[in-house]
Amino acid sequence: MTNTLQIIKTFGILSFALMLTQHALGQKPNQWKDIIFTEILPDPTPRVGLPEAEYIELSNRSDHDINLKDWKINDSGSSFVFPDIVLNAGAYLIVSANSSLFTSYGVSVGSKSVPSLNNDNDLIRLFDSAGVSIDSLHYFNSWYDRDYKDGGWALELIDPMNICSGKSNWAVSEDDDGGTPGIANSVLAEKPDFTGPFLQSAIPIDATKIQLTFNEPLAITVPDPTSFHFEPPLLIAEIAFSTASLNALHISLNQSLQQKTPYSIQLSNVFDCAGNDIHPEYNKLNFALPENALTGDVVINEILFNPKPGGVDFIELFNASDKFIDLQNWSMATVTDQVISDRHNIKNNNFLLNPHDYFVLTEDVDVLLSDYQNGNAEKIFQGSLPKMNDDAGNIIVVNAADSVIDHFDYAEDMQSIFIKNPEGVSLERISTTTASSDITNWSSASSNSGFATPGYENSNSVAGLVVSDHPISVEPSSFIPVSGQPAFTRIHYRFGQPGYVANVTIHDERGRIIKHIASNELLGTDGYLRWDGDQDDGYRARTGYYLIHVVIFDATGSTTTFNEGVAVASKF
């Protein structure tokens, strides 16, 4: 009786009735993953070798033939109902709105109602005639290597027997034509799953329901409530899979979540469909009840619109409020003649931006981190951006309700006058409470920060900055080069405004310059320069007292000089 109730709970009463009918007729009931998606071509342009048309390839991985009459493929926009057609065991079927173009490649079927595949990402699902979910695929443009993102290449499933993995089990076709519709995939290989699922997000849908998202499908049996541990404790009313896929669970609560209250969830005994228990390093997350964002709650905090040669643009957002804000269905766009255009989604799925936290969007994370190795990889995400001209333009941030949350008009002449080549230099916001439209609230990222600070505090930030009457200090005042503890000294600076340029030199007791530390270096508001006790000629400085001579000036020509002493010591 328990097994019967579980089947009804998982598949529904109509599906259970169909299973009984199939059993009475001697037919095998349809099982999840009997038929699977094995190949897709979302963007057929420019053509590589295949017909210039989208297609979806299905494969029957069961041991019996299956009649697809009244089965459905759908996405969020459209649905295709299969005619009376049998997919033999082990065979392939090409589904396309232009199915006549693929008859020479194998058995094909389709009509104009076949879902059009989005280039950026899409969720396609396969249902049998009773509405039972048989397979689903949520793909993203980020699954393509950079060299194949412009179109013409199919994504292929690597291991059809590995029915659990997502992105890791898909690859760009290696066939010269760009894909292998109707035949075995070019990337076909064994790739078994020995890794437990990762908990990727925990997002409240409302005050009494939480959605948990995983990196791969879970086992079809709903986990027991004892598998979920909340802090502060929360009482669970019901657990169910999302209607979209087995990658998401919905947890209904017996109580309401409170705004501005941080919660955590930790999982145990949650298995993927291969039987692996949840990964111990990815079984815990923090979450909170999201609130609606108002203008000024989330701001454009940094922007790189003129990247290095071969580099990529990025836009950094900062949550300047004390709210937890869900970025799902937010977008970035430009404004032309007061009309919003070139709109790109920031996140298609739920994503909580915590209070006073950063979110960076770029078209290639690896390239950005290669150019700015100090970037915070945990805060940088891959996606599409509006086109940004190298000289001037604008960016707006629009929330899910289509309200403009921030608007920034940028221009190359906003860069510091001391920047000779603006390529690869970002514009940073100085104050998160001053309007984006105030051009004095922006400055070039400092040279000693690497000319950009994606994912962490701006080099020009003045938030919480306490400035003393003496902005230059040296610590420690004595050190032993190479072998000492400490083995170097730091020349700290802290200014009330950005845009200062520094020349820093080390002088011996006769006043001679032995080391140039900085030459026309653009500084941020807070940071340090370092001296290791070396000289310009490569030799170590002798034991004794030295003068650190600091000259700073700004765009107005105002110049200030500081002198600080430091001692180079030695061991006796």
Coordinates of C-alpha atoms in Angstrom, one line a residue:
M1 CA 0.0 0.0 0.0
T2 CA 2.8 2.4 0.8
N3 CA 4.4 1.9 -2.6
T4 CA 1.1 2.6 -4.3
L5 CA 0.7 5.9 -2.3
Q6 CA 4.2 6.9 -3.3
I7 CA 3.5 6.3 -7.0
I8 CA 0.3 8.3 -6.8
K9 CA 2.1 11.1 -4.9
T10 CA 4.9 11.3 -7.4
F11 CA 3.1 10.9 -10.7
G12 CA -0.6 11.7 -10.0
I13 CA -3.8 9.8 -10.1
L14 CA -4.2 9.9 -13.9
S15 CA -0.7 8.6 -14.5
F16 CA -1.2 5.8 -12.0
A17 CA -4.4 4.8 -13.8
L18 CA -2.5 4.7 -17.1
M19 CA 0.1 2.5 -15.5
L20 CA -2.6 0.1 -14.4
T21 CA -4.1 0.0 -17.9
Q22 CA -0.7 -0.6 -19.5
H23 CA 0.0 -3.4 -17.1
A24 CA -3.4 -5.0 -17.9
L25 CA -2.6 -4.8 -21.6
G26 CA 0.8 -6.3 -21.2
Q27 CA 2.5 -3.0 -22.1
K28 CA 5.4 -1.7 -20.1
P29 CA 4.5 1.6 -18.3
N30 CA 6.5 4.7 -19.3
Q31 CA 9.4 5.4 -16.9
W32 CA 11.3 8.6 -16.3
K33 CA 14.2 8.8 -18.6
D34 CA 13.0 6.0 -21.0
I35 CA 13.3 8.6 -23.7
I36 CA 15.9 11.4 -23.2
F37 CA 17.1 14.6 -24.9
T38 CA 20.5 13.8 -26.5
E39 CA 21.2 16.8 -28.7
I40 CA 20.0 20.3 -29.3
L41 CA 20.9 23.1 -31.8
P42 CA 19.5 26.4 -30.3
D43 CA 21.3 28.7 -32.6
P44 CA 21.9 27.4 -36.2
T45 CA 23.3 30.7 -37.5
P46 CA 25.9 31.0 -38.9
R47 CA 25.6 27.6 -40.6
V48 CA 28.6 25.3 -40.1
G49 CA 27.4 22.3 -42.2
L50 CA 24.0 21.3 -41.0
P51 CA 20.7 22.8 -42.3
E52 CA 20.2 26.3 -40.9
A53 CA 17.4 25.2 -38.6
E54 CA 16.9 24.5 -34.9
Y55 CA 16.4 20.9 -33.8
I56 CA 16.0 18.7 -30.8
E57 CA 17.2 15.1 -30.8
L58 CA 15.5 12.3 -28.7
S59 CA 16.8 8.8 -28.0
N60 CA 14.9 5.8 -26.7
R61 CA 17.2 4.3 -24.0
S62 CA 14.7 1.7 -22.9
D63 CA 14.6 -1.9 -24.0
H64 CA 11.3 -1.6 -25.9
D65 CA 9.6 0.4 -28.7
I66 CA 7.5 3.3 -27.5
N67 CA 4.6 5.0 -29.4
L68 CA 4.8 8.7 -28.9
K69 CA 1.2 9.5 -30.0
D70 CA 0.0 12.5 -27.9
W71 CA 3.4 13.0 -26.1
K72 CA 4.5 16.6 -25.8
I73 CA 7.6 18.7 -25.9
N74 CA 7.2 22.2 -24.4
D75 CA 9.0 25.2 -23.1
S76 CA 7.6 28.3 -21.5
G77 CA 6.3 29.6 -24.8
S78 CA 4.9 26.7 -26.9
S79 CA 4.1 23.0 -27.0
F80 CA 4.4 20.3 -29.7
V81 CA 2.1 17.3 -29.6
F82 CA 3.5 14.2 -31.3
P83 CA 1.6 12.4 -34.0
D84 CA 1.2 8.6 -34.1
I85 CA 4.9 7.6 -34.4
V86 CA 6.9 4.8 -32.8
L87 CA 10.4 5.4 -31.5
N88 CA 12.2 2.1 -31.5
A89 CA 14.5 1.0 -28.7
G90 CA 17.9 2.4 -29.1
A91 CA 16.8 4.7 -32.0
Y92 CA 17.0 8.5 -32.5
L93 CA 14.3 11.0 -33.5
I94 CA 14.9 14.5 -34.8
V95 CA 12.3 17.1 -33.8
S96 CA 12.2 20.4 -35.7
A97 CA 9.9 23.0 -36.9
N98 CA 11.7 22.5 -40.3
S99 CA 11.6 18.7 -40.1
S100 CA 11.7 18.3 -43.9
L101 CA 15.3 19.6 -43.8
F102 CA 16.5 16.7 -41.7
T103 CA 14.9 13.7 -43.6
S104 CA 18.3 12.7 -45.0
Y105 CA 19.8 12.6 -41.5
G106 CA 17.3 10.2 -40.0
V107 CA 13.7 9.9 -38.8
S108 CA 12.3 13.4 -38.3
V109 CA 9.0 14.9 -37.1
G110 CA 7.7 18.3 -36.4
S111 CA 5.5 21.3 -37.2
K112 CA 5.5 25.0 -36.6
S113 CA 4.4 24.4 -33.0
V114 CA 7.8 22.9 -32.0
P115 CA 9.2 25.2 -29.3
S116 CA 11.7 27.7 -30.6
L117 CA 14.9 27.3 -28.6
N118 CA 16.3 30.4 -26.9
N119 CA 19.9 31.1 -27.5
D120 CA 20.8 32.2 -24.0
N121 CA 18.9 29.5 -22.0
D122 CA 15.7 27.5 -22.1
L123 CA 13.9 24.8 -20.2
I124 CA 12.5 22.1 -22.5
R125 CA 10.4 19.2 -21.1
L126 CA 9.1 15.9 -22.4
F127 CA 5.8 14.5 -21.2
D128 CA 4.0 11.2 -22.1
S129 CA 0.4 11.1 -23.2
A130 CA -0.8 11.1 -19.5
G131 CA 1.3 14.1 -18.7
V132 CA 4.0 12.2 -16.8
S133 CA 7.4 14.0 -17.0
I134 CA 9.8 11.8 -18.8
D135 CA 12.8 14.1 -19.3
S136 CA 13.7 17.8 -19.0
L137 CA 16.7 19.9 -20.0
H138 CA 17.6 23.3 -18.7
Y139 CA 20.5 24.5 -20.8
F140 CA 22.5 27.7 -20.9
N141 CA 24.7 29.5 -23.4
S142 CA 27.5 29.3 -20.8
W143 CA 27.6 25.6 -21.6
Y144 CA 29.4 26.6 -24.8
D145 CA 33.1 27.3 -25.0
R146 CA 33.8 30.9 -25.9
D147 CA 34.8 30.0 -29.5
Y148 CA 31.4 28.3 -30.2
K149 CA 29.0 30.8 -28.7
D150 CA 28.2 32.6 -31.9
G151 CA 26.0 29.8 -33.3
G152 CA 26.1 26.9 -35.7
W153 CA 27.2 24.2 -33.2
A154 CA 25.0 21.7 -31.4
L155 CA 25.2 20.6 -27.7
E156 CA 25.5 16.9 -27.4
L157 CA 24.9 14.5 -24.4
I158 CA 28.1 12.6 -23.5
D159 CA 26.9 9.6 -21.6
P160 CA 23.2 8.5 -22.2
M161 CA 23.5 6.1 -19.3
N162 CA 24.3 8.9 -16.9
I163 CA 20.8 10.2 -16.4
C164 CA 21.6 12.5 -13.5
S165 CA 24.2 15.0 -14.5
G166 CA 23.5 18.4 -16.1
K167 CA 26.1 20.7 -17.6
S168 CA 29.0 18.3 -16.9
N169 CA 27.4 15.6 -19.1
W170 CA 27.0 18.0 -22.2
A171 CA 29.6 19.2 -24.6
V172 CA 29.9 21.1 -27.9
S173 CA 29.7 18.7 -30.9
E174 CA 33.1 17.6 -32.3
D175 CA 31.6 16.8 -35.7
D176 CA 32.8 18.9 -38.6
D177 CA 29.2 19.6 -39.6
G178 CA 28.5 21.1 -36.1
G179 CA 26.2 18.3 -34.9
T180 CA 25.1 14.7 -35.4
P181 CA 21.3 14.6 -35.7
G182 CA 19.9 11.1 -36.0
I183 CA 23.1 9.2 -35.2
A184 CA 25.3 8.6 -32.2
N185 CA 26.9 11.7 -30.7
S186 CA 30.4 12.7 -31.6
V187 CA 31.3 13.1 -27.9
L188 CA 29.8 9.8 -26.9
A189 CA 31.7 8.4 -23.9
E190 CA 31.3 6.8 -20.5
K191 CA 30.9 9.4 -17.8
P192 CA 29.4 7.8 -14.7
D193 CA 28.2 10.0 -11.8
F194 CA 30.0 9.4 -8.5
T195 CA 29.5 12.8 -7.0
G196 CA 26.6 13.8 -4.7
P197 CA 24.3 16.7 -5.6
F198 CA 25.2 20.3 -4.7
L199 CA 22.6 22.6 -3.0
Q200 CA 22.9 25.7 -5.3
S201 CA 20.2 28.0 -3.9
A202 CA 17.6 28.4 -1.2
I203 CA 15.1 31.0 -2.1
P204 CA 11.8 31.9 -0.4
I205 CA 9.0 32.0 -3.0
D206 CA 6.8 33.6 -0.4
A207 CA 6.7 33.8 3.4
T208 CA 5.7 30.1 3.8
K209 CA 7.4 28.4 0.9
I210 CA 11.1 27.9 0.1
Q211 CA 12.5 26.6 -3.2
L212 CA 15.8 24.6 -3.0
T213 CA 17.7 24.2 -6.3
F214 CA 20.3 21.5 -7.0
N215 CA 22.9 21.2 -9.7
E216 CA 21.5 17.8 -10.9
P217 CA 18.2 15.8 -10.6
L218 CA 17.5 14.2 -7.3
A219 CA 16.2 10.7 -6.7
I220 CA 12.5 10.5 -7.6
T221 CA 11.5 9.8 -4.0
V222 CA 10.8 12.9 -2.0
P223 CA 13.3 13.3 0.9
D224 CA 12.1 12.8 4.5
P225 CA 11.5 16.0 6.5
T226 CA 14.2 14.9 8.9
S227 CA 16.7 15.6 6.1
F228 CA 16.2 19.4 6.5
H229 CA 17.7 21.3 9.4
F230 CA 16.9 25.0 9.8
E231 CA 18.4 27.7 12.0
P232 CA 16.4 29.3 13.5
P233 CA 14.2 26.1 13.6
L234 CA 11.3 26.0 11.2
L235 CA 8.4 23.6 11.0
I236 CA 7.8 21.8 7.7
A237 CA 4.3 21.2 6.5
E238 CA 5.1 19.5 3.1
I239 CA 7.9 18.7 0.7
A240 CA 7.3 18.3 -3.1
F241 CA 9.3 18.5 -6.3
S242 CA 8.9 21.5 -8.5
T243 CA 6.6 21.0 -11.5
A244 CA 9.5 22.0 -13.7
S245 CA 12.2 19.4 -12.9
L246 CA 13.7 17.1 -10.2
N247 CA 16.4 19.7 -9.7
A248 CA 14.2 21.7 -7.4
L249 CA 12.3 21.0 -4.2
H250 CA 9.5 23.2 -2.7
I251 CA 9.3 23.2 1.1
S252 CA 6.0 24.5 2.6
L253 CA 6.2 25.8 6.2
N254 CA 3.8 25.8 9.1
Q255 CA 5.0 29.3 10.0
S256 CA 5.9 32.5 8.2
L257 CA 9.5 33.7 7.5
Q258 CA 10.3 37.1 9.0
Q259 CA 11.8 40.0 6.9
K260 CA 15.4 41.0 7.5
T261 CA 16.0 37.8 9.4
P262 CA 18.8 35.6 8.2
Y263 CA 18.1 31.8 8.1
S264 CA 20.3 28.8 7.3
I265 CA 19.4 25.3 6.0
Q266 CA 21.6 22.2 6.1
L267 CA 20.7 18.9 4.3
S268 CA 21.5 15.3 5.0
N269 CA 20.3 12.0 3.3
V270 CA 19.3 13.8 0.1
F271 CA 20.3 11.7 -2.9
D272 CA 20.7 12.2 -6.6
C273 CA 19.2 9.8 -9.0
A274 CA 22.4 7.8 -9.2
G275 CA 22.2 7.2 -5.4
N276 CA 24.9 9.6 -4.3
D277 CA 24.3 11.4 -1.0
I278 CA 24.5 15.2 -1.0
H279 CA 28.0 16.6 -1.1
P280 CA 29.2 17.5 2.4
E281 CA 30.8 20.7 1.2
Y282 CA 27.7 22.0 -0.6
N283 CA 24.9 21.0 1.8
K284 CA 24.4 24.3 3.7
L285 CA 23.2 27.7 2.6
N286 CA 22.0 31.0 4.1
F287 CA 18.8 32.6 2.9
A288 CA 16.2 35.2 3.9
L289 CA 12.8 36.5 2.8
P290 CA 13.3 38.8 -0.2
E291 CA 11.8 42.3 -0.2
N292 CA 10.9 44.6 -3.1
A293 CA 13.6 47.0 -4.2
L294 CA 13.2 50.7 -4.5
T295 CA 15.2 53.2 -6.5
G296 CA 18.6 53.5 -4.8
D297 CA 18.5 50.1 -3.1
V298 CA 20.6 48.5 -5.7
V299 CA 23.1 50.7 -7.6
I300 CA 25.5 50.4 -10.5
N301 CA 28.8 50.4 -8.5
E302 CA 31.5 49.8 -11.2
I303 CA 31.6 49.5 -14.9
L304 CA 34.2 48.5 -17.5
F305 CA 33.1 49.6 -20.9
N306 CA 36.5 49.8 -22.7
P307 CA 38.3 46.5 -21.9
K308 CA 41.8 45.5 -22.6
P309 CA 42.5 44.0 -26.1
G310 CA 40.9 40.6 -26.0
G311 CA 39.2 41.4 -22.7
V312 CA 35.5 41.7 -21.7
D313 CA 33.2 44.3 -20.3
F314 CA 31.6 44.0 -16.8
I315 CA 29.0 45.7 -14.7
E316 CA 29.0 45.5 -10.9
L317 CA 25.9 46.0 -8.8
F318 CA 25.9 46.7 -5.1
N319 CA 23.0 46.2 -2.7
A320 CA 23.1 49.5 -0.7
S321 CA 20.1 48.6 1.4
D322 CA 19.5 46.3 4.4
K323 CA 17.1 44.2 2.3
F324 CA 17.6 40.8 0.8
I325 CA 16.7 41.3 -2.8
D326 CA 15.9 38.6 -5.4
L327 CA 17.4 39.5 -8.8
Q328 CA 15.3 37.0 -10.8
N329 CA 14.0 38.5 -14.0
W330 CA 15.9 41.7 -13.4
S331 CA 17.6 43.1 -16.5
M332 CA 20.2 45.5 -17.8
A333 CA 19.5 47.6 -20.8
T334 CA 20.2 50.9 -22.5
V335 CA 18.0 53.9 -23.3
T336 CA 17.7 55.4 -26.7
D337 CA 15.4 58.4 -27.3
Q338 CA 13.7 57.6 -24.0
V339 CA 12.9 54.0 -25.1
I340 CA 14.4 51.0 -23.4
S341 CA 16.4 48.8 -25.8
D342 CA 19.0 46.0 -25.9
R343 CA 17.6 44.4 -22.7
H344 CA 19.4 41.4 -21.2
N345 CA 18.3 39.4 -18.2
I346 CA 20.5 39.4 -15.2
K347 CA 19.2 36.2 -13.7
N348 CA 16.4 34.0 -15.1
N349 CA 16.3 32.0 -11.8
N350 CA 16.0 33.1 -8.2
F351 CA 19.1 34.8 -6.9
L352 CA 19.3 36.5 -3.5
L353 CA 21.6 39.6 -3.3
N354 CA 22.4 40.1 0.3
P355 CA 22.6 43.5 2.0
H356 CA 25.8 45.3 1.2
D357 CA 26.9 42.6 -1.2
Y358 CA 28.3 42.7 -4.8
F359 CA 27.1 41.1 -8.0
V360 CA 29.2 41.3 -11.2
L361 CA 28.0 40.3 -14.6
T362 CA 30.3 39.7 -17.6
E363 CA 30.2 37.7 -20.8
D364 CA 33.3 35.6 -19.9
V365 CA 34.2 35.0 -16.3
D366 CA 37.5 33.3 -17.1
V367 CA 38.8 36.1 -19.3
L368 CA 37.8 38.7 -16.7
L369 CA 39.6 36.9 -13.9
S370 CA 42.6 36.5 -16.1
D371 CA 42.8 40.2 -16.7
Y372 CA 42.0 41.1 -13.0
Q373 CA 43.4 38.3 -10.9
N374 CA 42.3 40.0 -7.7
G375 CA 38.7 39.8 -8.7
N376 CA 36.3 38.0 -6.3
A377 CA 35.3 34.9 -8.3
E378 CA 32.4 34.1 -6.0
K379 CA 30.7 37.4 -6.9
I380 CA 31.3 37.2 -10.7
F381 CA 28.6 35.6 -13.0
Q382 CA 28.5 34.9 -16.7
G383 CA 25.7 36.3 -18.8
S384 CA 25.0 38.7 -21.7
L385 CA 25.4 42.5 -21.4
P386 CA 24.0 45.4 -23.4
K387 CA 26.4 46.7 -26.0
M388 CA 28.7 49.3 -24.4
N389 CA 30.5 51.8 -26.6
D390 CA 34.1 52.5 -25.7
D391 CA 33.6 56.3 -25.6
A392 CA 30.2 56.9 -24.1
G393 CA 26.8 55.3 -23.4
N394 CA 24.3 54.5 -20.7
I395 CA 23.2 51.5 -18.6
I396 CA 19.9 51.1 -16.7
V397 CA 18.9 48.4 -14.2
V398 CA 15.3 47.3 -14.4
N399 CA 13.6 45.1 -11.8
A400 CA 11.1 42.3 -12.3
A401 CA 8.2 44.8 -12.1
D402 CA 9.8 46.8 -15.0
S403 CA 10.8 49.7 -12.8
V404 CA 14.1 51.5 -13.3
I405 CA 16.2 51.0 -10.2
D406 CA 19.3 52.8 -11.4
H407 CA 20.6 54.7 -14.4
F408 CA 24.1 55.6 -15.3
D409 CA 25.4 57.7 -18.2
Y410 CA 29.1 57.0 -18.6
A411 CA 31.8 58.6 -20.8
E412 CA 35.5 58.2 -21.4
D413 CA 36.2 61.8 -20.3
M414 CA 35.0 60.8 -16.8
Q415 CA 38.3 58.9 -16.4
S416 CA 41.1 60.6 -14.5
I417 CA 43.1 63.1 -16.5
F418 CA 46.2 61.1 -15.4
I419 CA 45.0 58.0 -17.3
K420 CA 46.8 58.1 -20.6
N421 CA 45.3 54.9 -22.0
P422 CA 41.8 54.1 -20.7
E423 CA 41.7 50.5 -22.0
G424 CA 41.1 48.2 -19.1
V425 CA 40.4 50.9 -16.6
S426 CA 37.0 50.7 -14.9
L427 CA 34.9 53.6 -13.5
E428 CA 34.2 53.2 -9.8
R429 CA 31.4 54.7 -7.7
I430 CA 32.8 56.7 -4.8
S431 CA 29.7 56.9 -2.6
T432 CA 26.7 54.5 -2.7
T433 CA 24.4 57.1 -1.2
T434 CA 25.2 59.8 -3.9
A435 CA 23.3 59.6 -7.1
S436 CA 24.7 57.8 -10.1
S437 CA 23.9 60.9 -12.2
D438 CA 26.5 62.9 -10.3
I439 CA 29.6 62.7 -12.4
T440 CA 31.8 63.8 -9.4
N441 CA 30.7 60.5 -7.8
W442 CA 32.8 58.5 -10.2
S443 CA 36.5 58.0 -10.6
S444 CA 39.0 55.7 -12.3
A445 CA 40.0 52.6 -10.4
S446 CA 43.4 53.0 -8.9
S447 CA 46.6 51.6 -10.5
N448 CA 47.7 49.7 -7.4
S449 CA 44.3 47.9 -7.4
G450 CA 45.0 46.7 -10.9
F451 CA 42.6 49.3 -12.5
A452 CA 39.5 47.4 -11.6
T453 CA 37.9 45.8 -8.5
P454 CA 35.2 43.4 -9.7
G455 CA 33.4 41.7 -6.8
Y456 CA 35.0 43.7 -3.9
E457 CA 35.1 47.1 -2.4
N458 CA 36.0 49.9 -4.8
S459 CA 39.5 51.4 -4.5
N460 CA 37.8 54.8 -4.5
S461 CA 35.1 53.9 -1.9
V462 CA 34.6 56.4 1.0
A463 CA 32.0 54.3 2.8
G464 CA 32.8 54.2 6.5
L465 CA 36.2 55.8 5.8
V466 CA 37.7 57.7 8.8
V467 CA 40.3 60.1 7.7
S468 CA 42.8 61.6 10.1
D469 CA 44.7 64.9 9.8
H470 CA 47.8 62.9 8.7
P471 CA 46.8 60.7 5.8
I472 CA 50.3 59.0 5.3
S473 CA 51.7 56.5 7.9
V474 CA 54.4 53.9 7.8
E475 CA 54.2 50.5 9.6
P476 CA 56.4 49.1 10.9
S477 CA 58.9 51.8 11.5
S478 CA 61.7 49.3 11.4
F479 CA 62.2 46.0 9.6
I480 CA 64.8 43.4 8.6
P481 CA 64.7 42.8 4.8
V482 CA 64.4 39.2 3.5
S483 CA 64.7 37.3 6.7
G484 CA 63.0 39.5 9.2
Q485 CA 59.6 39.4 10.9
P486 CA 58.5 41.7 9.4
A487 CA 60.6 41.6 6.2
F488 CA 59.1 44.8 4.7
T489 CA 57.3 48.0 5.6
R490 CA 54.0 49.4 4.3
I491 CA 53.4 53.0 3.4
H492 CA 49.7 53.5 4.2
Y493 CA 47.5 56.2 2.7
R494 CA 43.9 57.2 3.5
F495 CA 42.3 60.2 1.7
G496 CA 38.9 61.8 2.0
Q497 CA 38.5 61.8 -1.8
P498 CA 39.8 59.8 -4.7
G499 CA 41.9 61.0 -7.6
Y500 CA 45.3 61.6 -6.0
V501 CA 48.5 60.7 -7.9
A502 CA 51.6 59.8 -5.9
N503 CA 55.4 59.9 -6.4
V504 CA 57.1 58.0 -3.7
T505 CA 60.9 57.7 -3.2
I506 CA 63.3 56.3 -0.6
H507 CA 66.3 58.5 0.4
D508 CA 69.4 57.5 2.3
E509 CA 71.0 59.6 5.1
R510 CA 72.8 61.8 2.5
G511 CA 69.5 62.6 0.7
R512 CA 70.2 60.4 -2.3
I513 CA 67.3 58.5 -3.9
I514 CA 68.0 54.8 -3.6
K515 CA 64.5 53.4 -4.6
H516 CA 61.6 54.6 -6.6
I517 CA 58.4 53.1 -5.1
A518 CA 55.8 54.9 -7.2
S519 CA 55.9 57.1 -10.2
N520 CA 52.7 59.0 -11.1
E521 CA 50.7 56.2 -9.6
L522 CA 46.9 56.8 -9.4
L523 CA 45.8 56.0 -5.8
G524 CA 42.5 55.0 -4.4
T525 CA 41.0 56.4 -1.2
D526 CA 42.6 53.8 1.1
G527 CA 45.5 51.4 0.6
Y528 CA 49.2 51.0 0.9
L529 CA 52.5 50.8 -1.0
R530 CA 55.3 48.4 0.0
W531 CA 59.1 48.7 0.4
D532 CA 61.0 45.4 0.8
G533 CA 64.3 47.1 1.7
D534 CA 65.7 46.9 -1.8
Q535 CA 67.4 49.5 -4.0
D536 CA 66.9 50.4 -7.7
D537 CA 70.2 48.7 -8.5
G538 CA 68.9 45.4 -7.1
Y539 CA 71.0 45.4 -4.0
R540 CA 69.7 45.3 -0.4
A541 CA 69.7 48.6 1.4
R542 CA 72.3 48.9 4.2
T543 CA 71.4 49.0 7.8
G544 CA 70.4 52.5 8.9
Y545 CA 67.8 55.2 8.8
Y546 CA 66.0 56.2 5.6
L547 CA 63.5 58.9 4.6
I548 CA 60.3 58.0 2.7
H549 CA 59.4 61.0 0.6
V550 CA 55.8 61.1 -0.6
V551 CA 54.4 63.8 -3.0
I552 CA 50.7 63.7 -3.9
F553 CA 48.9 65.9 -6.3
D554 CA 45.4 66.1 -7.9
A555 CA 43.8 67.3 -11.1
T556 CA 43.7 70.9 -9.9
G557 CA 47.5 70.9 -9.5
S558 CA 47.4 71.0 -5.7
T559 CA 50.5 69.4 -4.3
T560 CA 51.2 68.1 -0.8
T561 CA 54.5 66.6 0.5
F562 CA 55.0 64.1 3.4
N563 CA 58.2 62.7 4.9
E564 CA 58.3 59.7 7.1
G565 CA 61.3 57.9 8.6
V566 CA 62.0 54.2 8.6
A567 CA 64.8 52.0 9.8
V568 CA 66.4 49.1 8.0
A569 CA 67.7 46.7 10.7
S570 CA 69.7 43.5 10.7
K571 CA 70.3 40.5 12.9
F572 CA 73.3 40.3 15.2

